[in-house]
Coordinates of C-alpha atoms and ligand atoms in Angstrom, one line a residue:
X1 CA -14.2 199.1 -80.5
X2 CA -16.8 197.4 -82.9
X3 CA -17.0 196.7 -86.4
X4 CA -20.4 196.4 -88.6
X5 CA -20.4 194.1 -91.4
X6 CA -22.8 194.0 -93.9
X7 CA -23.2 192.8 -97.5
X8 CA -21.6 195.9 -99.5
X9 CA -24.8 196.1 -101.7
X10 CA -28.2 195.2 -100.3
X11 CA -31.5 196.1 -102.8
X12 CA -34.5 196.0 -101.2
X13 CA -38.0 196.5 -102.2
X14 CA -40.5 194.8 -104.1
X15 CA -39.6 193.8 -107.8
X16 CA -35.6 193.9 -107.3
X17 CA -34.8 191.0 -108.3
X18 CA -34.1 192.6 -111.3
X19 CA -30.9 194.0 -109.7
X20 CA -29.9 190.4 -111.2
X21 CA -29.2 192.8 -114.7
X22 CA -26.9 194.5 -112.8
X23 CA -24.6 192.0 -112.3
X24 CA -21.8 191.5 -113.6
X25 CA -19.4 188.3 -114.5
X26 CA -19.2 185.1 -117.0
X27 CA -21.0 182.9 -115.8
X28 CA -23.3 182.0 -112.3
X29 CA -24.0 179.2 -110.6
X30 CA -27.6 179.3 -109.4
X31 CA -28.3 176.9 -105.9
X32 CA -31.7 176.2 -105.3
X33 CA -33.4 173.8 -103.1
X34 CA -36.9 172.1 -103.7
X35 CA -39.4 173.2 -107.0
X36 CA -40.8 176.4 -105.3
X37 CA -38.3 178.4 -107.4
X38 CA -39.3 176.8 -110.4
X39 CA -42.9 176.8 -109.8
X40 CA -43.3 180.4 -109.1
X41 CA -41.2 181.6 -112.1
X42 CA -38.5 183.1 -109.8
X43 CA -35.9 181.0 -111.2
X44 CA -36.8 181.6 -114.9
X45 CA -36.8 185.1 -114.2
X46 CA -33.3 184.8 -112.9
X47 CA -31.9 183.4 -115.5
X48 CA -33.7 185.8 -118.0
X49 CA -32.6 188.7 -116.3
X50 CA -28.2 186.7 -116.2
X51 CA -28.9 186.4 -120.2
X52 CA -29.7 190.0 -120.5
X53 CA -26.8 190.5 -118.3
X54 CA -24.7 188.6 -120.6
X55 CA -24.0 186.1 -118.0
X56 CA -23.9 182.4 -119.0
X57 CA -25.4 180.2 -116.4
X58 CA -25.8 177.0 -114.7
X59 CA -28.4 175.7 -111.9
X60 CA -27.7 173.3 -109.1
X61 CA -30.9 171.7 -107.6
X62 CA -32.4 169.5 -105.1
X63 CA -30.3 171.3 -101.7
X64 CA -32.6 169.6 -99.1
X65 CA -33.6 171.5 -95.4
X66 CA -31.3 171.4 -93.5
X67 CA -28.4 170.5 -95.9
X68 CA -25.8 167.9 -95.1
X69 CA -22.3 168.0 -95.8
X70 CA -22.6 165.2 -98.5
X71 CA -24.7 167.8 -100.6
X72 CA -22.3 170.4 -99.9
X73 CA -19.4 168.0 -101.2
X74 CA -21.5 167.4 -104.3
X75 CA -22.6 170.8 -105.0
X76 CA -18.7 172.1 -104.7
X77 CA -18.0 168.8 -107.5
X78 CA -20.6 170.7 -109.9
X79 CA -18.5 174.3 -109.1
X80 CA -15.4 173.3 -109.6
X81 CA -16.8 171.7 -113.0
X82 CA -18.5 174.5 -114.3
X83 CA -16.2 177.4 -112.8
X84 CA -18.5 180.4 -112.5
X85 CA -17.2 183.7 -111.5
X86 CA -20.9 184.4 -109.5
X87 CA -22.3 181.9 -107.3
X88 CA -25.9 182.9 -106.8
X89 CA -28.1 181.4 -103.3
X90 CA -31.7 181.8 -104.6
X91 CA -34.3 180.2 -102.2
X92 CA -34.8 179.2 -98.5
X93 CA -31.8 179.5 -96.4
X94 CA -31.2 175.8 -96.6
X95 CA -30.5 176.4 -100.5
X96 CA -28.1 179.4 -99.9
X97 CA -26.4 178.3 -96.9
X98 CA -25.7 175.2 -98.9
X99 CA -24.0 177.7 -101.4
X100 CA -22.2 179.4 -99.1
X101 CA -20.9 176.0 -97.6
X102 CA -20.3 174.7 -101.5
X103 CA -18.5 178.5 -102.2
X104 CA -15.6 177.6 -99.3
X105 CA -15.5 174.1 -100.7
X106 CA -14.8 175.8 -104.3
X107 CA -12.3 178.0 -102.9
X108 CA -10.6 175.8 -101.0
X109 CA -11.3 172.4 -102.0
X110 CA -9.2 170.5 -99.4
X111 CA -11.8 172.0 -96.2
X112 CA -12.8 169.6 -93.8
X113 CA -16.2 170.7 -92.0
X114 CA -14.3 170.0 -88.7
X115 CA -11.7 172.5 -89.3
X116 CA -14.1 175.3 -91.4
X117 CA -16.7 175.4 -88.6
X118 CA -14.2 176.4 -86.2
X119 CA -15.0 180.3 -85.6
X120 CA -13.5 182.4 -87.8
X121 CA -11.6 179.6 -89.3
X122 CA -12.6 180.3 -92.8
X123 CA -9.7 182.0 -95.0
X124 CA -10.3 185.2 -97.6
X125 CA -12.7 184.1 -100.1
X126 CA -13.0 185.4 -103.7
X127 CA -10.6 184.5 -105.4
X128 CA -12.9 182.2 -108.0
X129 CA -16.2 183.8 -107.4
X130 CA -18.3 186.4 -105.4
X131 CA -21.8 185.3 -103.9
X132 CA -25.3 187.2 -104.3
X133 CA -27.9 186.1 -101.9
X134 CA -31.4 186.0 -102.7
X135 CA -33.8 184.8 -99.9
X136 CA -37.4 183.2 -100.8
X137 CA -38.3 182.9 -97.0
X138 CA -38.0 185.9 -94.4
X139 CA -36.5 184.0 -91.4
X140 CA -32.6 183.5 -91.1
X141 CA -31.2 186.9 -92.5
X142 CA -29.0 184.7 -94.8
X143 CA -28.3 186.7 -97.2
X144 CA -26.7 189.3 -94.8
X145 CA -25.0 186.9 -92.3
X146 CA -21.2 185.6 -91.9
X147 CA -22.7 182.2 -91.2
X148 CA -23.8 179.2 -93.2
X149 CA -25.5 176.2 -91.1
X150 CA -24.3 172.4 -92.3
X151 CA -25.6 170.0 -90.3
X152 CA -23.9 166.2 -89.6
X153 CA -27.2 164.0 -90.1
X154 CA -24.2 160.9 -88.3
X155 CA -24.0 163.2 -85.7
X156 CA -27.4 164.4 -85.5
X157 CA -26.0 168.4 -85.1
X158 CA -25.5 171.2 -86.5
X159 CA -22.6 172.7 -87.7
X160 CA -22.9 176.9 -88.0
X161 CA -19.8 177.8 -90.0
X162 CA -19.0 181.1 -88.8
X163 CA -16.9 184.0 -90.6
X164 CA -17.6 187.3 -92.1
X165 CA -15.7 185.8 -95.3
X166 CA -19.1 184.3 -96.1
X167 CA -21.0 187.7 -95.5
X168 CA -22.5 188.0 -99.8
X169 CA -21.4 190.5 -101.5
X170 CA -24.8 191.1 -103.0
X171 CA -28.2 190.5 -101.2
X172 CA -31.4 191.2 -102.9
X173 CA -34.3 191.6 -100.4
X174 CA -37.5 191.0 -102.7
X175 CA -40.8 190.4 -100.9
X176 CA -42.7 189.2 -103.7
X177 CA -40.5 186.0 -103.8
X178 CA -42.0 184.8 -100.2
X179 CA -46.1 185.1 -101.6
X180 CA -45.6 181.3 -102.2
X181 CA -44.1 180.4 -98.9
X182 CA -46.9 177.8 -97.3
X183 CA -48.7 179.4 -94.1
X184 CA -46.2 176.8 -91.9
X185 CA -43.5 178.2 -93.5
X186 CA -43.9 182.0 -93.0
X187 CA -45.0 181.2 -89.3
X188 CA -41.6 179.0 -88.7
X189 CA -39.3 181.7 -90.8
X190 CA -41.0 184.7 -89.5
X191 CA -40.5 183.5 -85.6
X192 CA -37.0 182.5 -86.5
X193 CA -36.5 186.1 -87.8
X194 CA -37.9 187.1 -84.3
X195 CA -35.6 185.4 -82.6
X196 CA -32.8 186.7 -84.2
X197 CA -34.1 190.6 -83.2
X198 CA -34.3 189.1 -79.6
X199 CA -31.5 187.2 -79.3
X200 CA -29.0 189.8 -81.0
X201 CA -30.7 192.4 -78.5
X202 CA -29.8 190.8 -75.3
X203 CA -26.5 190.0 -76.8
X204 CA -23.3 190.4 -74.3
X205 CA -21.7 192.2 -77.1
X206 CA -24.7 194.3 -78.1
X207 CA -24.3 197.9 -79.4
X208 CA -26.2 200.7 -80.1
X209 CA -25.7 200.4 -83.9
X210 CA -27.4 196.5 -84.0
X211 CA -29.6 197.5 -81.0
X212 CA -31.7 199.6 -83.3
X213 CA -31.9 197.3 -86.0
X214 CA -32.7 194.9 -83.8
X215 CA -35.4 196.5 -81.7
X216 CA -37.4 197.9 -85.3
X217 CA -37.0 194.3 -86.8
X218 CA -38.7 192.8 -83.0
X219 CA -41.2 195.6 -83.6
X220 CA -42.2 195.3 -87.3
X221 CA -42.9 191.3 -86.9
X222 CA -45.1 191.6 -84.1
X223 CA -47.2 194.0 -86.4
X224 CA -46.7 192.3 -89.7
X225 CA -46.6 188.0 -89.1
X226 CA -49.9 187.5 -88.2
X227 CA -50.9 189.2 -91.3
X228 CA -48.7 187.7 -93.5
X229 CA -49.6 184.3 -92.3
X230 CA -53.6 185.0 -93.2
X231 CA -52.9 187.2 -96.3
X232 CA -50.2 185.4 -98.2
X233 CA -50.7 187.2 -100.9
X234 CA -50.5 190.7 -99.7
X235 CA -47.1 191.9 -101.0
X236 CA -46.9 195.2 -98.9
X237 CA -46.6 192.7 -95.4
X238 CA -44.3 190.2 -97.2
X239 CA -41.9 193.5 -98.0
X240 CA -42.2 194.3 -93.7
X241 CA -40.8 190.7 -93.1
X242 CA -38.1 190.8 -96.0
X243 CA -37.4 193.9 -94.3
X244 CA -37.3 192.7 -90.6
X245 CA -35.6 189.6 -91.3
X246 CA -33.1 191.3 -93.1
X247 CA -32.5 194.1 -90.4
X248 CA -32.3 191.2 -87.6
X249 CA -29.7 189.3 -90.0
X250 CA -27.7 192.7 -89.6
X251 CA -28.0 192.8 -86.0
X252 CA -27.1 189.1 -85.4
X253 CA -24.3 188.7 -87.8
X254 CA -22.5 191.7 -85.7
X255 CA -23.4 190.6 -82.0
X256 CA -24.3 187.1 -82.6
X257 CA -27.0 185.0 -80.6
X258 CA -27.3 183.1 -77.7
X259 CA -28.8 179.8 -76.3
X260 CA -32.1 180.1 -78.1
X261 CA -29.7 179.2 -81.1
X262 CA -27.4 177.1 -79.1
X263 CA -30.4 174.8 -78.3
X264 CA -32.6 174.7 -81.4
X265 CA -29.4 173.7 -83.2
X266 CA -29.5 170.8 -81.3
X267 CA -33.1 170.4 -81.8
X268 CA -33.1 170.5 -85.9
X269 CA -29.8 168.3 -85.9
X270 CA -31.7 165.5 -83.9
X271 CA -35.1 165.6 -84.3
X272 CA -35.7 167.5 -87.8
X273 CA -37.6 170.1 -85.5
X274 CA -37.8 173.1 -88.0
X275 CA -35.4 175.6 -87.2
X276 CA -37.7 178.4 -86.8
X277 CA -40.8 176.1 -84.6
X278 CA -37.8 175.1 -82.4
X279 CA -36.6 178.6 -81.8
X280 CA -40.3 179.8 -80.9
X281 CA -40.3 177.0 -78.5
X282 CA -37.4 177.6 -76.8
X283 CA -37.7 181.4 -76.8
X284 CA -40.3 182.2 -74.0
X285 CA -38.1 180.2 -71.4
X286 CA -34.9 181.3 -72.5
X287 CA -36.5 185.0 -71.9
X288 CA -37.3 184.4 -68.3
X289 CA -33.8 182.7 -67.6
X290 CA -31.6 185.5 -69.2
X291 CA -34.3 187.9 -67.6
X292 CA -32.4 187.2 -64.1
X293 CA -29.5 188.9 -65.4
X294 CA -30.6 191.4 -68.0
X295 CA -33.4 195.0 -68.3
X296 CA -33.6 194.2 -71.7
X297 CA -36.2 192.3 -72.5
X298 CA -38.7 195.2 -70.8
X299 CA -37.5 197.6 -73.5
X300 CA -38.8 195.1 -75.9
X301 CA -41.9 194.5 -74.6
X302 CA -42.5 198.6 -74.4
X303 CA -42.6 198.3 -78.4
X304 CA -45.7 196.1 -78.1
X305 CA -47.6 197.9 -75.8
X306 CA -46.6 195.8 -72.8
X307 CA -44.0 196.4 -69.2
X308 CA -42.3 193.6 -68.5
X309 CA -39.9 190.6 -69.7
X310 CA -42.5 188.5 -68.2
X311 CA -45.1 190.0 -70.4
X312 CA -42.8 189.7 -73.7
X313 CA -42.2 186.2 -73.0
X314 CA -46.2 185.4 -73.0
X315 CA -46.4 187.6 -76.0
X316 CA -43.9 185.8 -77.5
X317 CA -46.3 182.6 -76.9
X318 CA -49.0 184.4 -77.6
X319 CA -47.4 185.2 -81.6
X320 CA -46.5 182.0 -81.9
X321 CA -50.2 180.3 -81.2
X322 CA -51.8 183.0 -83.3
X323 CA -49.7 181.5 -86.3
X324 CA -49.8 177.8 -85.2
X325 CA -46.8 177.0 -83.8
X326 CA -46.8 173.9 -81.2
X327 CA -46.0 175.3 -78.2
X328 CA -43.8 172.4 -77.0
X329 CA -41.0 169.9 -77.6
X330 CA -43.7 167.0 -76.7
X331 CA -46.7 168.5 -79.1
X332 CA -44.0 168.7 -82.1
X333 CA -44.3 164.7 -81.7
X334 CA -41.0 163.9 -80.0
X335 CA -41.4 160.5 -78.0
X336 CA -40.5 161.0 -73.9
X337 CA -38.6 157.7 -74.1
X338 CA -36.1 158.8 -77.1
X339 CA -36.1 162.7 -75.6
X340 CA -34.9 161.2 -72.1
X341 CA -32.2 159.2 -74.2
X342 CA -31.1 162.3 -75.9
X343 CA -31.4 164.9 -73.8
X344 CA -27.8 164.5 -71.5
X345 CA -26.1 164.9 -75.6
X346 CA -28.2 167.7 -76.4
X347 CA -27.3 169.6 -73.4
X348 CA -23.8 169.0 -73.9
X349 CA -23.6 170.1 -77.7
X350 CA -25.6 173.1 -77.0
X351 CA -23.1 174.0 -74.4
X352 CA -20.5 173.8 -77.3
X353 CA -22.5 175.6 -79.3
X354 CA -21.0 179.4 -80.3
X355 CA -24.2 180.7 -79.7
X356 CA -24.1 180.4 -76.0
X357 CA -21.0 182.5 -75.6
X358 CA -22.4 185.5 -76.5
X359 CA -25.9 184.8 -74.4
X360 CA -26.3 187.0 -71.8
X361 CA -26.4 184.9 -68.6
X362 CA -23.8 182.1 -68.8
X363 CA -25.6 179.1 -68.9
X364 CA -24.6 175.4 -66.6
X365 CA -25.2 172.4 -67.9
X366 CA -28.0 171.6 -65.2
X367 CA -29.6 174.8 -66.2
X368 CA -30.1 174.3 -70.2
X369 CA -31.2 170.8 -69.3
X370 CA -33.9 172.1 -67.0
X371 CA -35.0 174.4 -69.8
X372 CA -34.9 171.7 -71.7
X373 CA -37.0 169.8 -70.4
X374 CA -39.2 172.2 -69.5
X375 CA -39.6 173.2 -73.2
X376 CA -40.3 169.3 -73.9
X377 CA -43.2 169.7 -71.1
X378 CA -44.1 173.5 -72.4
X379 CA -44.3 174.9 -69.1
X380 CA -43.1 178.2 -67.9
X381 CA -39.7 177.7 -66.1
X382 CA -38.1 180.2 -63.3
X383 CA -34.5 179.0 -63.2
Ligands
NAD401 N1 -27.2 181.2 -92.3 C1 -27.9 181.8 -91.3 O1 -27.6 182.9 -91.0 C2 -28.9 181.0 -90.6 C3 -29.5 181.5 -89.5 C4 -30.5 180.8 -88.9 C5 -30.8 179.5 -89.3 N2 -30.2 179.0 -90.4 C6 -30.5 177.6 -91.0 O2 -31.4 177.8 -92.1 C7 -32.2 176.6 -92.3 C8 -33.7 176.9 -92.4 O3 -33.9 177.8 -93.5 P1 -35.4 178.4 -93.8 O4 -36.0 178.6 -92.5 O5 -35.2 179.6 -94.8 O6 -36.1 177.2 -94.5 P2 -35.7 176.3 -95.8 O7 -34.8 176.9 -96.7 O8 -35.3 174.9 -95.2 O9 -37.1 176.2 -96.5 C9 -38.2 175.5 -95.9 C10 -39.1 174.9 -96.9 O10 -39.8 176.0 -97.6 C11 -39.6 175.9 -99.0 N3 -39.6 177.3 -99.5 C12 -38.7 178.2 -99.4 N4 -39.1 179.4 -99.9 C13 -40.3 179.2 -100.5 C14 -41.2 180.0 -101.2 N5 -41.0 181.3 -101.4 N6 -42.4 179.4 -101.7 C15 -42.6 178.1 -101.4 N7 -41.8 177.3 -100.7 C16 -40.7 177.8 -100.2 C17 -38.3 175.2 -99.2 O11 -38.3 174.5 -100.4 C18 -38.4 174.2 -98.0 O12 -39.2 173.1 -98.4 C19 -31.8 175.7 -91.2 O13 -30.9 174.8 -91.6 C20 -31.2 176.7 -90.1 O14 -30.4 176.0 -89.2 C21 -29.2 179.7 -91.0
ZN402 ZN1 -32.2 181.3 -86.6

């Protein structure tokens, strides 16, 4: 027995962000992150189309990547003051995932990040306010995923708060809001988005009902990111990887991931890789280790013309130099002395990770540090 879980409405299609009209409530907290919501209009336009709505609203600003707990604190402070009925994610994941984060902090305000990021650990939500996602990048699949990712800059890790309580109960899938995303952006979100069609794939507790979604996400990045990485502006191909990420989120939120997660986590908490560059690098290794133990990876490869897992892993490389991705640990800009300090801890809280329960080969802790440190050297492993 299975169960699929997904947002109850999810609008997709250039110009839906109107769908905000539709809404209704008193009043909405909108979390953003940087200025790229302000700049493009996007967040005006929100908050035209809450007015028209009738909804009173509010904005919190300034989530950072990778958000910490101490913005999550703060951002749940400036809920609990304002008491909307609708909390609205509007950005990059880092913005909504902070919402998400700030949302269990609202409901329950005595959480301890500790406790909330054990699995499943969060309670039932919504009882103060529902949440409507509205992604600006087309990477994580955040607005369709039972996961928010905090991270512990003390620790220097990530904490993925995991619970189909923070699955939104309204995700808008608009590709017009990625045209501003900077070329480095779409290639890091777009591979992330990959990995989350790959990873969910290969997943130990894969089914046929996330298999497809997965496989058709895997399929329509490979024919789409190059091109929107070249063409920023061409809406049509922005739409495909709204769509894609979107359909991977589906797929990943069911069966979950596996150490290609497990280890970028790591990689972001420590080193500020971003999550989507860390994932590519890792990828291509973590293909030919689960490859020992699993067919499919060949299926995938089929979709783009090719036979084997080997030959989707050097696709895979081959994607992510055609957008500009480093193709190593070492070419990011990490320094050999401070990666041999770290790299014992990193192999030990990627171990922990969640992720790696659900990979499909069950990984020793001599076997993620080789890959490790094979992904610091970028050279193909064979463990
Ligand atoms: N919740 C999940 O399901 C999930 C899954 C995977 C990863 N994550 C987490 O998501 C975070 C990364 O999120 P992300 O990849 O979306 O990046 P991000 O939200 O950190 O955004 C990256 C940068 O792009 C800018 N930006 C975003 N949209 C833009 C646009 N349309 N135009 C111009 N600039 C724009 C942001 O302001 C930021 O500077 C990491 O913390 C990662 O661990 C979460
Ligand atoms: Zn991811």
């Amino acid at each position: 027995m299975a169960k699929f879980i997904v947002p109850k409405e999810i609008t997709h299609g250039l110009g839906s962000l109107e769908e905000v009209k539709k809404l209704s409530g008193k009043k909405a907290v909108i979390v953003i992150g940087g200025s790229s919501v302000k700049k493009n209009g996007v967040l005006d336009r929100t908050e035209k189309y809450l007015s028209e709505a009738g909804i009173e609203s509010a904005v919190y600003s300034g989530v950072e990547a990778d958000p910490s707990i101490e913005t999550v604190i703060n951002g749940a402070e400036f809920l609990t003051e304002q008491q909307p009925d609708i909390i609205i994610g509007l950005g990059g994941c880092s913005a909504i995932d902070a919402a998400k984060a700030m949302w269990v902090y609202y409901e329950y305000p005595d959480s301890k990040l500790e406790e909330i990021s054990k699995p499943f650990a969060v309670k039932k939500m919504r009882s103060k306010a529902i949440f409507v996602a509205i992604p600006s990048t087309s990477g994580t699949g955040t607005e369709i995923t039972g996961l928010s990712v905090i991270t512990d800059k003390n620790r220097g890790t990530k904490y993925p708060i995991v619970s189909h309580e923070l699955t939104p109960d309204v995700a808008i899938i608009d590709g017009e809001l990625c045209a501003s995303m900077p070329a480095h952006v779409t290639a890091n979100t777009g591979l992330d988005a990959l990995s989350h069609g790959v990873e969910a794939y290969v997943s130990n507790i894969a089914d046929r009902y996330n298999d497809a979604l997965a496989k058709d996400s895997v399929k329509i990045i490979f024919d789409n990111l190059k091109t929107a990485y070249s063409q920023p502006e061409n809406k049509e191909v922005r739409q495909a990887m709204h769509d894609a990420s979107c359909m991977a989120g589906m797929a990943f939120t069911n069966v979950w991931l596996g150490i290609v997660h497990a280890m970028s986590h790591q990689l972001g908490g420590t080193f500020g890789i971003p999550h989507g560059c860390a994932n590519a690098i890792l990828m291509p290794n973590v293909i030919r280790f689960n490859s020992k133990v699993t067919n499919k990876y060949q299926d995938l490869a089929k979709l783009i013309g090719k036979n084997s897992s080997e030959d989707f892993a050097v696709e895979v490389e081959n994607l992510r130099a055609s957008v500009g991705v480093v193709s190593s640990i070492k070419e990011y800009g990490i320094d050999e002395k401070i990666w041999e300090e770290k790299i014992d801890t990193l192999t030990q809280n990627a171990l922990n990770d969640p992720c790696t329960l659900f990979n499909p080969r069950k990984p020793e802790f001599e076997e993620i540090k080789a890959l490790y440190m094979a992904c610091y050297r970028g050279v193909a492993s064979n463990i």
